[in-house]
Short mmCIF file of C-alpha atoms in Angstrom, two decimals:
data_model
loop_
_atom_site.label_atom_id
_atom_site.label_comp_id
_atom_site.label_asym_id
_atom_site.label_seq_id
_atom_site.Cartn_x
_atom_site.Cartn_y
_atom_site.Cartn_z
CA UNK A 1 -3.65 -77.09 -2.68
CA UNK A 2 -1.73 -77.54 0.45
CA UNK A 3 -3.31 -74.33 1.89
CA UNK A 4 -6.81 -75.47 1.07
CA UNK A 5 -6.12 -78.91 2.78
CA UNK A 6 -4.98 -77.02 5.93
CA UNK A 7 -8.06 -74.95 5.92
CA UNK A 8 -10.21 -78.04 5.63
CA UNK A 9 -8.19 -79.88 8.41
CA UNK A 10 -8.34 -76.98 10.92
CA UNK A 11 -12.03 -76.02 9.86
CA UNK A 12 -10.82 -72.40 9.45
CA UNK A 13 -12.23 -71.25 6.11
CA UNK A 14 -11.83 -68.18 4.22
CA UNK A 15 -15.05 -66.27 3.25
CA UNK A 16 -14.12 -66.41 -0.51
CA UNK A 17 -11.89 -68.63 -2.66
CA UNK A 18 -10.79 -68.30 -6.23
CA UNK A 19 -9.61 -71.53 -7.92
CA UNK A 20 -7.74 -71.00 -11.29
CA UNK A 21 -4.90 -72.14 -13.28
CA UNK A 22 -4.02 -74.35 -16.33
CA UNK A 23 -4.36 -77.66 -14.41
CA UNK A 24 -8.05 -78.48 -14.65
CA UNK A 25 -7.56 -81.81 -12.74
CA UNK A 26 -6.16 -79.94 -9.67
CA UNK A 27 -8.82 -77.14 -9.95
CA UNK A 28 -11.59 -79.79 -9.96
CA UNK A 29 -10.08 -81.65 -7.02
CA UNK A 30 -9.81 -78.35 -5.04
CA UNK A 31 -13.46 -77.51 -5.82
CA UNK A 32 -14.67 -80.91 -4.75
CA UNK A 33 -12.70 -80.83 -1.60
CA UNK A 34 -14.18 -77.43 -0.62
CA UNK A 35 -17.71 -78.65 -1.47
CA UNK A 36 -17.43 -81.96 0.49
CA UNK A 37 -16.05 -80.06 3.48
CA UNK A 38 -18.58 -77.22 3.57
CA UNK A 39 -21.68 -78.95 2.39
CA UNK A 40 -23.30 -82.44 2.68
CA UNK A 41 -24.61 -84.19 -0.42
CA UNK A 42 -28.27 -84.02 0.66
CA UNK A 43 -28.17 -80.27 1.77
CA UNK A 44 -30.00 -78.32 -0.94
CA UNK A 45 -31.00 -75.49 1.37
CA UNK A 46 -27.54 -74.09 2.03
CA UNK A 47 -25.65 -74.99 -1.23
CA UNK A 48 -26.13 -73.10 -4.55
CA UNK A 49 -24.26 -73.70 -7.86
CA UNK A 50 -23.87 -71.25 -10.76
CA UNK A 51 -22.25 -71.75 -14.13
CA UNK A 52 -21.67 -69.53 -17.07
CA UNK A 53 -21.49 -65.76 -17.75
CA UNK A 54 -25.29 -65.14 -17.31
CA UNK A 55 -25.32 -65.50 -13.58
CA UNK A 56 -27.99 -63.40 -11.85
CA UNK A 57 -25.65 -61.46 -9.52
CA UNK A 58 -28.53 -59.98 -7.54
CA UNK A 59 -29.75 -63.51 -6.60
CA UNK A 60 -26.19 -64.44 -5.78
CA UNK A 61 -25.87 -61.44 -3.48
CA UNK A 62 -29.20 -62.10 -1.75
CA UNK A 63 -28.16 -65.75 -1.02
CA UNK A 64 -24.74 -64.75 0.18
CA UNK A 65 -26.13 -62.46 2.80
CA UNK A 66 -28.78 -64.96 3.91
CA UNK A 67 -28.11 -66.90 7.07
CA UNK A 68 -27.69 -70.86 6.65
CA UNK A 69 -30.45 -73.08 7.64
CA UNK A 70 -29.41 -75.27 10.56
CA UNK A 71 -25.84 -75.39 9.29
CA UNK A 72 -22.62 -73.51 9.95
CA UNK A 73 -22.01 -72.27 6.56
CA UNK A 74 -23.81 -71.37 3.34
CA UNK A 75 -21.84 -72.34 0.25
CA UNK A 76 -22.02 -70.71 -3.15
CA UNK A 77 -20.00 -72.03 -6.03
CA UNK A 78 -19.63 -69.95 -9.29
CA UNK A 79 -17.74 -71.58 -12.20
CA UNK A 80 -16.59 -69.92 -15.49
CA UNK A 81 -18.46 -66.72 -14.54
CA UNK A 82 -16.09 -64.54 -16.34
CA UNK A 83 -16.46 -61.91 -13.59
CA UNK A 84 -12.63 -61.71 -13.19
CA UNK A 85 -12.47 -59.80 -16.50
CA UNK A 86 -14.94 -57.10 -16.00
CA UNK A 87 -15.08 -56.84 -12.07
CA UNK A 88 -18.66 -55.61 -11.52
CA UNK A 89 -18.89 -53.16 -8.75
CA UNK A 90 -21.68 -54.88 -6.83
CA UNK A 91 -19.56 -58.25 -6.79
CA UNK A 92 -16.50 -56.34 -5.57
CA UNK A 93 -18.57 -54.71 -2.84
CA UNK A 94 -20.10 -58.14 -1.92
CA UNK A 95 -16.73 -59.88 -1.61
CA UNK A 96 -15.63 -57.17 0.84
CA UNK A 97 -18.69 -57.56 3.09
CA UNK A 98 -19.45 -61.25 3.12
CA UNK A 99 -20.77 -62.59 6.59
CA UNK A 100 -18.62 -65.27 8.27
CA UNK A 101 -21.50 -67.62 7.63
CA UNK A 102 -21.07 -67.60 3.89
CA UNK A 103 -18.38 -69.14 1.67
CA UNK A 104 -18.06 -68.23 -1.95
CA UNK A 105 -15.97 -70.38 -4.28
CA UNK A 106 -15.11 -69.20 -7.75
CA UNK A 107 -13.71 -71.60 -10.29
CA UNK A 108 -12.29 -69.82 -13.44
CA UNK A 109 -10.09 -70.94 -16.29
CA UNK A 110 -9.21 -67.28 -17.22
CA UNK A 111 -8.63 -64.39 -14.87
CA UNK A 112 -7.17 -60.93 -15.06
CA UNK A 113 -4.90 -60.60 -12.04
CA UNK A 114 -5.08 -56.86 -12.49
CA UNK A 115 -8.84 -56.78 -11.94
CA UNK A 116 -10.38 -55.39 -8.83
CA UNK A 117 -12.28 -58.57 -8.16
CA UNK A 118 -9.15 -60.55 -8.15
CA UNK A 119 -7.42 -58.13 -5.72
CA UNK A 120 -10.52 -58.24 -3.46
CA UNK A 121 -10.27 -62.04 -3.24
CA UNK A 122 -6.52 -61.73 -2.41
CA UNK A 123 -7.46 -59.29 0.34
CA UNK A 124 -10.41 -61.04 1.97
CA UNK A 125 -9.96 -64.60 0.92
CA UNK A 126 -7.54 -66.96 -0.83
CA UNK A 127 -6.46 -67.39 -4.47
CA UNK A 128 -5.41 -70.93 -5.52
CA UNK A 129 -3.40 -70.70 -8.73
CA UNK A 130 -3.12 -74.34 -9.72
CA UNK A 131 -0.64 -75.11 -12.52
CA UNK A 132 0.89 -78.31 -13.81
CA UNK A 133 3.26 -79.49 -11.24
CA UNK A 134 7.08 -79.92 -11.99
CA UNK A 135 8.44 -83.07 -13.26
CA UNK A 136 9.47 -84.45 -9.81
CA UNK A 137 6.14 -83.71 -8.22
CA UNK A 138 4.24 -85.23 -11.21
CA UNK A 139 6.40 -88.53 -10.95
CA UNK A 140 5.75 -88.70 -7.14
CA UNK A 141 2.08 -88.39 -7.79
CA UNK A 142 2.01 -91.05 -10.35
CA UNK A 143 3.99 -93.37 -8.16
CA UNK A 144 1.63 -92.88 -5.27
CA UNK A 145 -1.34 -93.82 -7.51
CA UNK A 146 0.40 -96.99 -8.67
CA UNK A 147 1.57 -97.95 -5.19
CA UNK A 148 -2.22 -97.82 -4.22
CA UNK A 149 -2.87 -100.14 -7.08
CA UNK A 150 0.04 -102.27 -5.87
CA UNK A 151 1.88 -101.62 -9.16
CA UNK A 152 5.50 -100.92 -9.89
CA UNK A 153 7.27 -99.05 -12.60
CA UNK A 154 10.85 -98.32 -13.47
CA UNK A 155 11.77 -94.75 -13.74
CA UNK A 156 12.82 -95.03 -17.39
CA UNK A 157 9.37 -96.47 -18.25
CA UNK A 158 7.58 -93.77 -16.29
CA UNK A 159 9.53 -91.06 -18.26
CA UNK A 160 8.63 -92.83 -21.51
CA UNK A 161 4.98 -92.98 -20.35
CA UNK A 162 5.06 -89.18 -19.71
CA UNK A 163 6.54 -88.66 -23.15
CA UNK A 164 3.54 -90.31 -24.70
CA UNK A 165 0.81 -88.90 -22.53
CA UNK A 166 2.08 -85.42 -21.89
CA UNK A 167 1.59 -83.77 -18.43
CA UNK A 168 -2.15 -82.97 -18.43
CA UNK A 169 -3.01 -84.63 -15.04
CA UNK A 170 -6.55 -85.50 -16.24
CA UNK A 171 -5.18 -87.40 -19.22
CA UNK A 172 -2.38 -88.97 -17.24
CA UNK A 173 -4.90 -90.37 -14.70
CA UNK A 174 -6.99 -91.82 -17.45
CA UNK A 175 -4.05 -93.55 -19.00
CA UNK A 176 -2.87 -94.79 -15.66
CA UNK A 177 -6.33 -96.46 -15.04
CA UNK A 178 -6.08 -98.09 -18.41
CA UNK A 179 -2.59 -99.40 -17.54
CA UNK A 180 -3.68 -100.69 -14.17
CA UNK A 181 -6.66 -102.54 -15.74
CA UNK A 182 -4.45 -103.99 -18.49
CA UNK A 183 -1.90 -105.26 -16.21
CA UNK A 184 -4.49 -106.56 -13.67
CA UNK A 185 -2.66 -109.94 -13.04
CA UNK A 186 0.89 -108.45 -12.98
CA UNK A 187 2.69 -106.26 -10.62
CA UNK A 188 5.26 -104.46 -12.74
CA UNK A 189 4.27 -102.16 -15.75
CA UNK A 190 6.70 -102.45 -18.66
CA UNK A 191 7.47 -100.31 -21.52
CA UNK A 192 5.60 -102.80 -23.83
CA UNK A 193 2.45 -102.21 -21.73
CA UNK A 194 2.72 -98.41 -22.17
CA UNK A 195 3.16 -98.93 -25.99
CA UNK A 196 0.31 -101.40 -26.13
CA UNK A 197 -2.30 -99.41 -24.10
CA UNK A 198 -1.55 -95.71 -23.77
CA UNK A 199 -2.98 -92.99 -26.11
CA UNK A 200 -0.17 -90.99 -27.57
CA UNK A 201 -1.06 -87.29 -27.72
CA UNK A 202 -0.62 -85.39 -30.92
CA UNK A 203 2.33 -83.38 -29.73
CA UNK A 204 4.18 -86.69 -28.86
CA UNK A 205 3.60 -87.90 -32.49
CA UNK A 206 4.93 -84.64 -33.71
CA UNK A 207 8.01 -85.08 -31.67
CA UNK A 208 8.56 -88.54 -33.02
CA UNK A 209 8.03 -87.16 -36.60
CA UNK A 210 10.62 -84.41 -35.67
CA UNK A 211 13.05 -87.04 -34.44
CA UNK A 212 12.77 -88.93 -37.72
CA UNK A 213 13.32 -85.67 -39.66
CA UNK A 214 16.39 -84.79 -37.64
CA UNK A 215 17.85 -88.28 -38.10
CA UNK A 216 17.11 -88.06 -41.92
CA UNK A 217 14.70 -90.99 -41.69
CA UNK A 218 12.49 -89.56 -44.50
CA UNK A 219 10.11 -92.56 -44.90
CA UNK A 220 9.54 -92.82 -41.17
CA UNK A 221 8.75 -89.11 -40.96
CA UNK A 222 6.43 -89.38 -43.94
CA UNK A 223 4.69 -92.37 -42.28
CA UNK A 224 4.15 -90.35 -39.06
CA UNK A 225 2.73 -87.53 -41.02
CA UNK A 226 0.10 -89.86 -42.72
CA UNK A 227 -0.65 -91.49 -39.38
CA UNK A 228 -1.45 -87.74 -38.01
CA UNK A 229 -3.65 -87.16 -41.12
CA UNK A 230 -5.50 -90.42 -40.38
CA UNK A 231 -6.27 -89.20 -37.05
CA UNK A 232 -7.96 -86.07 -38.62
CA UNK A 233 -5.27 -83.75 -37.78
CA UNK A 234 -5.36 -80.77 -40.17
CA UNK A 235 -2.12 -80.31 -42.04
CA UNK A 236 -1.74 -76.63 -41.13
CA UNK A 237 -2.05 -77.58 -37.41
CA UNK A 238 0.68 -80.16 -37.99
CA UNK A 239 2.78 -77.42 -39.54
CA UNK A 240 2.23 -75.05 -36.53
CA UNK A 241 3.26 -77.76 -34.15
CA UNK A 242 6.32 -78.57 -36.29
CA UNK A 243 7.21 -74.87 -36.31
CA UNK A 244 6.86 -74.81 -32.36
CA UNK A 245 9.18 -77.79 -32.18
CA UNK A 246 11.89 -76.17 -34.32
CA UNK A 247 11.44 -72.94 -32.38
CA UNK A 248 11.91 -74.83 -29.16
CA UNK A 249 15.14 -76.40 -30.50
CA UNK A 250 16.42 -73.00 -31.48
CA UNK A 251 15.46 -71.43 -28.00
CA UNK A 252 16.74 -74.20 -25.96
CA UNK A 253 20.11 -74.47 -27.80
CA UNK A 254 20.71 -70.86 -27.51
CA UNK A 255 19.86 -70.83 -23.76
CA UNK A 256 22.19 -73.95 -23.25
CA UNK A 257 24.87 -72.00 -25.19
CA UNK A 258 24.57 -69.35 -22.44
CA UNK A 259 25.02 -72.01 -19.73
CA UNK A 260 21.50 -71.56 -18.40
CA UNK A 261 20.68 -74.76 -16.11
CA UNK A 262 18.24 -77.19 -17.76
CA UNK A 263 15.71 -76.74 -14.85
CA UNK A 264 15.57 -73.12 -15.71
CA UNK A 265 15.36 -73.73 -19.42
CA UNK A 266 12.43 -76.02 -18.83
CA UNK A 267 10.66 -73.41 -16.77
CA UNK A 268 11.23 -70.62 -19.30
CA UNK A 269 9.84 -72.66 -22.21
CA UNK A 270 7.19 -74.46 -20.15
CA UNK A 271 8.18 -78.06 -20.85
CA UNK A 272 9.15 -80.92 -18.43
CA UNK A 273 12.83 -80.75 -17.63
CA UNK A 274 13.38 -84.31 -18.71
CA UNK A 275 12.55 -83.37 -22.32
CA UNK A 276 15.10 -80.57 -22.49
CA UNK A 277 17.85 -83.13 -23.11
CA UNK A 278 16.05 -84.60 -26.18
CA UNK A 279 15.80 -81.05 -27.79
CA UNK A 280 19.50 -80.39 -27.12
CA UNK A 281 20.35 -83.71 -28.72
CA UNK A 282 18.40 -82.69 -31.78
CA UNK A 283 19.82 -79.16 -31.71
CA UNK A 284 23.26 -80.61 -32.07
CA UNK A 285 22.42 -81.40 -35.78
CA UNK A 286 21.76 -77.98 -36.58
CA UNK A 287 23.38 -74.55 -36.38
CA UNK A 288 21.32 -71.40 -35.66
CA UNK A 289 21.37 -70.34 -39.45
CA UNK A 290 19.86 -73.61 -40.53
CA UNK A 291 17.23 -73.48 -37.91
CA UNK A 292 16.33 -69.99 -38.81
CA UNK A 293 16.08 -71.07 -42.54
CA UNK A 294 13.78 -73.91 -41.63
CA UNK A 295 11.37 -71.41 -39.88
CA UNK A 296 11.43 -69.08 -42.80
CA UNK A 297 10.63 -71.95 -45.22
CA UNK A 298 7.63 -72.82 -43.00
CA UNK A 299 6.46 -69.30 -43.09
CA UNK A 300 6.67 -69.20 -46.91
CA UNK A 301 5.02 -72.52 -47.37
CA UNK A 302 2.13 -71.38 -45.13
CA UNK A 303 1.77 -68.32 -47.44
CA UNK A 304 1.85 -70.59 -50.45
CA UNK A 305 -1.07 -72.54 -49.14
CA UNK A 306 -3.14 -69.52 -48.04
CA UNK A 307 -2.78 -68.03 -51.48
CA UNK A 308 -4.11 -71.20 -53.04
CA UNK A 309 -0.95 -72.14 -54.98
CA UNK A 310 -0.64 -75.53 -53.37
CA UNK A 311 -2.85 -77.75 -51.23
CA UNK A 312 -2.04 -78.06 -47.44
CA UNK A 313 -1.55 -81.82 -47.51
CA UNK A 314 1.14 -81.66 -50.30
CA UNK A 315 2.87 -78.45 -48.98
CA UNK A 316 3.53 -80.06 -45.46
CA UNK A 317 4.76 -83.35 -47.10
CA UNK A 318 7.23 -81.34 -49.27
CA UNK A 319 8.60 -79.58 -46.24
CA UNK A 320 9.06 -82.85 -44.32
CA UNK A 321 10.92 -84.28 -47.37
CA UNK A 322 12.94 -81.14 -47.52
CA UNK A 323 13.90 -80.99 -43.84
CA UNK A 324 14.67 -84.88 -43.79
CA UNK A 325 17.40 -83.99 -46.29
CA UNK A 326 18.81 -80.90 -44.59
CA UNK A 327 21.20 -82.31 -42.07
#
């Protein structure tokens, strides 16, 4: 994003951009910034937008080679085109011969970095791979938003907020807006505010259920399970998320035993670094053999459900009961 901001600031644009990555909030922000910098809202002559996999490439090529009408640049935005999987020859050729009066912007959720089109954009333009920022950057971003709203939040409360909301920036921003509206007459956001107003993501509820299982709080774990069912979460999805959590405990404890730094562990398993400590705390209640046995039981129970020998709701509940007693 910093590079795109610099291009906008200096008015030195590349002929083609590819915006991709897992963080949709940043991708949309980058697209909007380029659009606002290269096209005025009322300019329909020099701006064209295409979406989906049935784009008329001949039309795109014709427009790309046409001089802008009383403007410095012609802007073409292509979103979710799927072109970075099959790399059509004519599009690769177009990218390599774009006039300096045209700017093309691709916005894609999935790309093949080995494709010829991807390599062409790398050569002639700029690829912005926008993924979820690290914990420190995310917390600075949240703090800056709250500062603009003249709000304050303690670090411990902010960490709790992220545990509930996850790190998807679009969801985080929505929850921040709700918090600011809820605390309109107060400056400080408290943990009670977070509990009262934020929407807890499924993975966060799964983590709470896992915490209850690990501590042997069987009834609490079952209550969380039925809360998830009330939210229309399929039992087998709950099971798959539970398997993921136990897998993470196993992986993280093994890496910690090899003295791998927590920041590196977080990077390798794709979780925020402040969550690593919680998994390590849970991992202290198990040895490797018991974790492997739990994962095998999950696999066996999944087969039991798929063969029709037990309903999915009962099967997952039995696992939760069994795991709550296995400490």
